[in-house]
mmCIF file of C-alpha atoms in Angstrom:
data_model
loop_
_atom_site.group_PDB
_atom_site.id
_atom_site.type_symbol
_atom_site.label_atom_id
_atom_site.label_comp_id
_atom_site.label_asym_id
_atom_site.label_seq_id
_atom_site.Cartn_x
_atom_site.Cartn_y
_atom_site.Cartn_z
ATOM 1 C CA UNK A 966 9.940 -19.620 14.522
ATOM 2 C CA UNK A 967 6.715 -20.705 16.167
ATOM 3 C CA UNK A 968 4.941 -23.008 13.694
ATOM 4 C CA UNK A 969 1.442 -24.464 13.518
ATOM 5 C CA UNK A 970 2.284 -27.044 10.836
ATOM 6 C CA UNK A 971 0.011 -28.234 8.021
ATOM 7 C CA UNK A 972 -1.496 -31.022 10.151
ATOM 8 C CA UNK A 973 -1.820 -28.783 13.221
ATOM 9 C CA UNK A 974 -5.159 -27.608 14.578
ATOM 10 C CA UNK A 975 -5.537 -24.986 17.296
ATOM 11 C CA UNK A 976 -9.034 -25.055 18.830
ATOM 12 C CA UNK A 977 -10.426 -22.992 21.683
ATOM 13 C CA UNK A 978 -13.896 -22.257 23.008
ATOM 14 C CA UNK A 979 -12.728 -20.000 25.861
ATOM 15 C CA UNK A 980 -13.237 -16.249 25.882
ATOM 16 C CA UNK A 981 -10.354 -13.937 24.882
ATOM 17 C CA UNK A 982 -8.092 -16.693 23.542
ATOM 18 C CA UNK A 983 -5.112 -15.926 21.293
ATOM 19 C CA UNK A 984 -4.116 -18.822 19.033
ATOM 20 C CA UNK A 985 -0.660 -17.547 18.028
ATOM 21 C CA UNK A 986 1.379 -14.624 19.396
ATOM 22 C CA UNK A 987 4.728 -13.267 18.202
ATOM 23 C CA UNK A 988 6.544 -10.535 20.142
ATOM 24 C CA UNK A 989 9.743 -8.496 19.754
ATOM 25 C CA UNK A 990 11.344 -9.991 16.656
ATOM 26 C CA UNK A 991 9.816 -13.476 16.882
ATOM 27 C CA UNK A 992 8.279 -15.216 13.862
ATOM 28 C CA UNK A 993 4.985 -17.091 13.859
ATOM 29 C CA UNK A 994 3.596 -19.163 10.998
ATOM 30 C CA UNK A 995 0.230 -20.843 10.532
ATOM 31 C CA UNK A 996 0.191 -23.641 7.958
ATOM 32 C CA UNK A 997 -2.607 -25.428 9.807
ATOM 33 C CA UNK A 998 -6.084 -24.545 11.054
ATOM 34 C CA UNK A 999 -7.088 -22.126 13.813
ATOM 35 C CA UNK A 1000 -10.659 -22.327 15.174
ATOM 36 C CA UNK A 1001 -11.562 -19.951 18.015
ATOM 37 C CA UNK A 1002 -15.245 -20.128 18.991
ATOM 38 C CA UNK A 1003 -14.968 -18.060 22.184
ATOM 39 C CA UNK A 1004 -15.818 -14.374 21.865
ATOM 40 C CA UNK A 1005 -13.122 -11.688 22.150
ATOM 41 C CA UNK A 1006 -10.402 -13.871 20.649
ATOM 42 C CA UNK A 1007 -7.505 -13.191 18.264
ATOM 43 C CA UNK A 1008 -6.351 -15.692 15.650
ATOM 44 C CA UNK A 1009 -2.830 -14.319 15.034
ATOM 45 C CA UNK A 1010 -1.254 -11.409 16.917
ATOM 46 C CA UNK A 1011 2.172 -9.890 16.292
ATOM 47 C CA UNK A 1012 3.760 -6.962 18.091
ATOM 48 C CA UNK A 1013 7.053 -5.901 16.510
ATOM 49 C CA UNK A 1014 7.292 -9.430 15.090
ATOM 50 C CA UNK A 1015 6.509 -11.302 11.835
ATOM 51 C CA UNK A 1016 3.595 -13.561 11.008
ATOM 52 C CA UNK A 1017 2.591 -15.689 8.021
ATOM 53 C CA UNK A 1018 -0.688 -17.533 7.491
ATOM 54 C CA UNK A 1019 -1.106 -19.839 4.510
ATOM 55 C CA UNK A 1020 -4.050 -21.896 5.756
ATOM 56 C CA UNK A 1021 -7.196 -21.159 7.771
ATOM 57 C CA UNK A 1022 -8.048 -18.774 10.628
ATOM 58 C CA UNK A 1023 -11.633 -18.773 11.936
ATOM 59 C CA UNK A 1024 -12.860 -16.617 14.818
ATOM 60 C CA UNK A 1025 -16.263 -16.096 16.443
ATOM 61 C CA UNK A 1026 -18.022 -12.921 17.619
ATOM 62 C CA UNK A 1027 -16.265 -9.741 18.849
ATOM 63 C CA UNK A 1028 -12.902 -11.122 17.744
ATOM 64 C CA UNK A 1029 -10.027 -10.295 15.381
ATOM 65 C CA UNK A 1030 -8.625 -12.764 12.847
ATOM 66 C CA UNK A 1031 -5.262 -11.003 12.220
ATOM 67 C CA UNK A 1032 -3.737 -8.192 14.306
ATOM 68 C CA UNK A 1033 -0.388 -6.518 13.473
ATOM 69 C CA UNK A 1034 0.857 -4.063 16.130
ATOM 70 C CA UNK A 1035 3.984 -1.898 16.310
ATOM 71 C CA UNK A 1036 6.311 -0.462 13.686
ATOM 72 C CA UNK A 1037 8.002 -3.848 13.168
ATOM 73 C CA UNK A 1038 4.788 -5.900 13.312
ATOM 74 C CA UNK A 1039 3.864 -7.508 9.998
ATOM 75 C CA UNK A 1040 1.567 -10.341 8.903
ATOM 76 C CA UNK A 1041 1.337 -11.832 5.402
ATOM 77 C CA UNK A 1042 -1.863 -13.716 4.612
ATOM 78 C CA UNK A 1043 -2.340 -16.122 1.700
ATOM 79 C CA UNK A 1044 -4.836 -18.474 3.375
ATOM 80 C CA UNK A 1045 -8.555 -18.353 4.127
ATOM 81 C CA UNK A 1046 -10.473 -16.778 6.997
ATOM 82 C CA UNK A 1047 -13.921 -16.469 8.501
ATOM 83 C CA UNK A 1048 -15.171 -14.149 11.227
ATOM 84 C CA UNK A 1049 -18.312 -13.949 13.364
ATOM 85 C CA UNK A 1050 -20.577 -10.976 14.018
ATOM 86 C CA UNK A 1051 -19.006 -7.770 15.350
ATOM 87 C CA UNK A 1052 -15.556 -9.135 14.502
ATOM 88 C CA UNK A 1053 -12.716 -7.654 12.437
ATOM 89 C CA UNK A 1054 -10.838 -9.524 9.722
ATOM 90 C CA UNK A 1055 -7.698 -7.324 9.550
ATOM 91 C CA UNK A 1056 -6.373 -4.889 12.179
ATOM 92 C CA UNK A 1057 -3.159 -2.852 11.918
ATOM 93 C CA UNK A 1058 -2.182 -0.442 14.721
ATOM 94 C CA UNK A 1059 0.778 1.663 15.843
ATOM 95 C CA UNK A 1060 2.621 1.205 12.545
ATOM 96 C CA UNK A 1061 1.697 -2.457 12.028
ATOM 97 C CA UNK A 1062 1.496 -3.833 8.491
ATOM 98 C CA UNK A 1063 -0.691 -6.480 6.887
ATOM 99 C CA UNK A 1064 -0.101 -7.935 3.412
ATOM 100 C CA UNK A 1065 -3.421 -9.555 2.421
ATOM 101 C CA UNK A 1066 -2.979 -11.706 -0.703
ATOM 102 C CA UNK A 1067 -5.983 -14.046 -0.395
ATOM 103 C CA UNK A 1068 -8.221 -12.555 -3.075
ATOM 104 C CA UNK A 1069 -11.466 -10.644 -2.700
ATOM 105 C CA UNK A 1070 -12.825 -10.170 0.823
ATOM 106 C CA UNK A 1071 -16.470 -11.212 1.285
ATOM 107 C CA UNK A 1072 -17.987 -10.744 4.734
ATOM 108 C CA UNK A 1073 -21.485 -11.309 6.085
ATOM 109 C CA UNK A 1074 -23.723 -9.064 8.143
ATOM 110 C CA UNK A 1075 -22.507 -7.003 11.127
ATOM 111 C CA UNK A 1076 -18.782 -7.448 10.464
ATOM 112 C CA UNK A 1077 -15.708 -5.207 10.004
ATOM 113 C CA UNK A 1078 -13.351 -5.769 7.100
ATOM 114 C CA UNK A 1079 -10.346 -3.773 8.271
ATOM 115 C CA UNK A 1080 -9.214 -1.393 11.002
ATOM 116 C CA UNK A 1081 -6.277 0.900 10.200
ATOM 117 C CA UNK A 1082 -5.256 2.645 13.432
ATOM 118 C CA UNK A 1083 -2.510 5.283 13.095
ATOM 119 C CA UNK A 1084 -0.933 7.052 10.127
ATOM 120 C CA UNK A 1085 2.008 4.623 9.941
ATOM 121 C CA UNK A 1086 -0.224 1.510 9.905
ATOM 122 C CA UNK A 1087 -0.679 -0.124 6.497
ATOM 123 C CA UNK A 1088 -2.903 -2.795 5.000
ATOM 124 C CA UNK A 1089 -2.053 -3.955 1.475
ATOM 125 C CA UNK A 1090 -5.274 -5.379 0.010
ATOM 126 C CA UNK A 1091 -3.489 -6.745 -3.071
ATOM 127 C CA UNK A 1092 -5.725 -4.813 -5.491
ATOM 128 C CA UNK A 1093 -8.779 -6.815 -4.407
ATOM 129 C CA UNK A 1094 -12.376 -5.777 -3.725
ATOM 130 C CA UNK A 1095 -14.108 -5.901 -0.358
ATOM 131 C CA UNK A 1096 -17.798 -6.776 0.012
ATOM 132 C CA UNK A 1097 -19.609 -6.481 3.330
ATOM 133 C CA UNK A 1098 -23.143 -7.412 4.336
ATOM 134 C CA UNK A 1099 -25.910 -5.629 6.172
ATOM 135 C CA UNK A 1100 -24.879 -3.239 8.989
ATOM 136 C CA UNK A 1101 -21.184 -3.913 8.297
ATOM 137 C CA UNK A 1102 -18.186 -1.598 7.859
ATOM 138 C CA UNK A 1103 -15.694 -2.303 5.083
ATOM 139 C CA UNK A 1104 -12.803 -0.155 6.409
ATOM 140 C CA UNK A 1105 -12.476 1.875 9.621
ATOM 141 C CA UNK A 1106 -9.777 4.556 9.857
ATOM 142 C CA UNK A 1107 -8.694 5.755 13.306
ATOM 143 C CA UNK A 1108 -6.023 8.101 14.712
ATOM 144 C CA UNK A 1109 -4.909 9.321 11.283
ATOM 145 C CA UNK A 1110 -5.131 5.926 9.581
ATOM 146 C CA UNK A 1111 -4.813 6.052 5.804
ATOM 147 C CA UNK A 1112 -6.460 3.972 3.115
ATOM 148 C CA UNK A 1113 -3.937 3.339 0.330
ATOM 149 C CA UNK A 1114 -4.495 2.502 -3.333
ATOM 150 C CA UNK A 1115 -4.266 -1.288 -2.904
ATOM 151 C CA UNK A 1116 -7.999 -1.649 -2.184
ATOM 152 C CA UNK A 1117 -10.017 -1.766 -5.404
ATOM 153 C CA UNK A 1118 -13.812 -1.478 -5.122
ATOM 154 C CA UNK A 1119 -15.977 -1.507 -1.991
ATOM 155 C CA UNK A 1120 -19.441 -3.107 -2.014
ATOM 156 C CA UNK A 1121 -21.607 -2.237 0.984
ATOM 157 C CA UNK A 1122 -24.715 -4.095 2.134
ATOM 158 C CA UNK A 1123 -27.948 -2.582 3.470
ATOM 159 C CA UNK A 1124 -27.392 0.050 6.222
ATOM 160 C CA UNK A 1125 -23.621 -0.543 6.100
ATOM 161 C CA UNK A 1126 -20.669 1.829 5.720
ATOM 162 C CA UNK A 1127 -17.900 1.708 3.117
ATOM 163 C CA UNK A 1128 -15.268 3.836 4.886
ATOM 164 C CA UNK A 1129 -15.805 4.924 8.495
ATOM 165 C CA UNK A 1130 -13.689 7.791 9.818
ATOM 166 C CA UNK A 1131 -13.535 7.270 13.589
ATOM 167 C CA UNK A 1132 -12.126 10.722 14.365
ATOM 168 C CA UNK A 1133 -11.402 14.083 12.782
ATOM 169 C CA UNK A 1134 -7.715 13.347 12.118
ATOM 170 C CA UNK A 1135 -8.406 10.798 9.402
ATOM 171 C CA UNK A 1136 -7.503 11.402 5.783
ATOM 172 C CA UNK A 1137 -8.389 9.222 2.820
ATOM 173 C CA UNK A 1138 -5.540 9.089 0.327
ATOM 174 C CA UNK A 1139 -6.588 9.796 -3.262
ATOM 175 C CA UNK A 1140 -7.548 6.642 -5.103
ATOM 176 C CA UNK A 1141 -9.620 5.637 -8.047
ATOM 177 C CA UNK A 1142 -12.174 3.248 -6.606
ATOM 178 C CA UNK A 1143 -15.920 2.699 -6.755
ATOM 179 C CA UNK A 1144 -18.076 2.364 -3.651
ATOM 180 C CA UNK A 1145 -21.304 0.497 -4.453
ATOM 181 C CA UNK A 1146 -24.098 1.003 -1.938
ATOM 182 C CA UNK A 1147 -27.186 -1.008 -1.066
ATOM 183 C CA UNK A 1148 -30.329 0.506 0.485
ATOM 184 C CA UNK A 1149 -29.643 2.950 3.366
ATOM 185 C CA UNK A 1150 -25.875 2.392 3.117
ATOM 186 C CA UNK A 1151 -23.254 5.157 3.418
ATOM 187 C CA UNK A 1152 -20.133 5.422 1.258
ATOM 188 C CA UNK A 1153 -17.955 7.517 3.592
ATOM 189 C CA UNK A 1154 -18.997 8.383 7.134
ATOM 190 C CA UNK A 1155 -17.136 10.662 9.499
#
């Protein structure tokens, strides 16, 4: 296990930094603080490996806080997070799985709540709501990505999008949820 313990702090101001990476069956755990101020960075990345974050992950612009990749890639999140503009909080691709158990998601302007890339990729939102600000996207589905029933309501800021279908192969699984829209916002775009 690769561990950033409770007193550990990982800081970086360089571009494209990755604070913690787990590959091919490894385990990574963040009990400390991750602060990445350089653009294009990733807080925690797993590819066919396990990750756990119980403290804080903070990334700047054009970055990803948590990225689970591959059929055996899984991250569980119980801690806090913040992301900069044009950044994504949760990304699951190629069968990756994210278990988000940190309560309601509240993001500012020009941000992405979640990217689900591929039909086998899964994000468990723990029954919570997601609220995004102006010109933001709550959930983007790509390459057949599915939105399951674990996301409750979606609240979309001015000129934002609740669910963005990036290509024609996407399907939204049936769910009972409310999408609340601000001025010039779109509930489902595809």
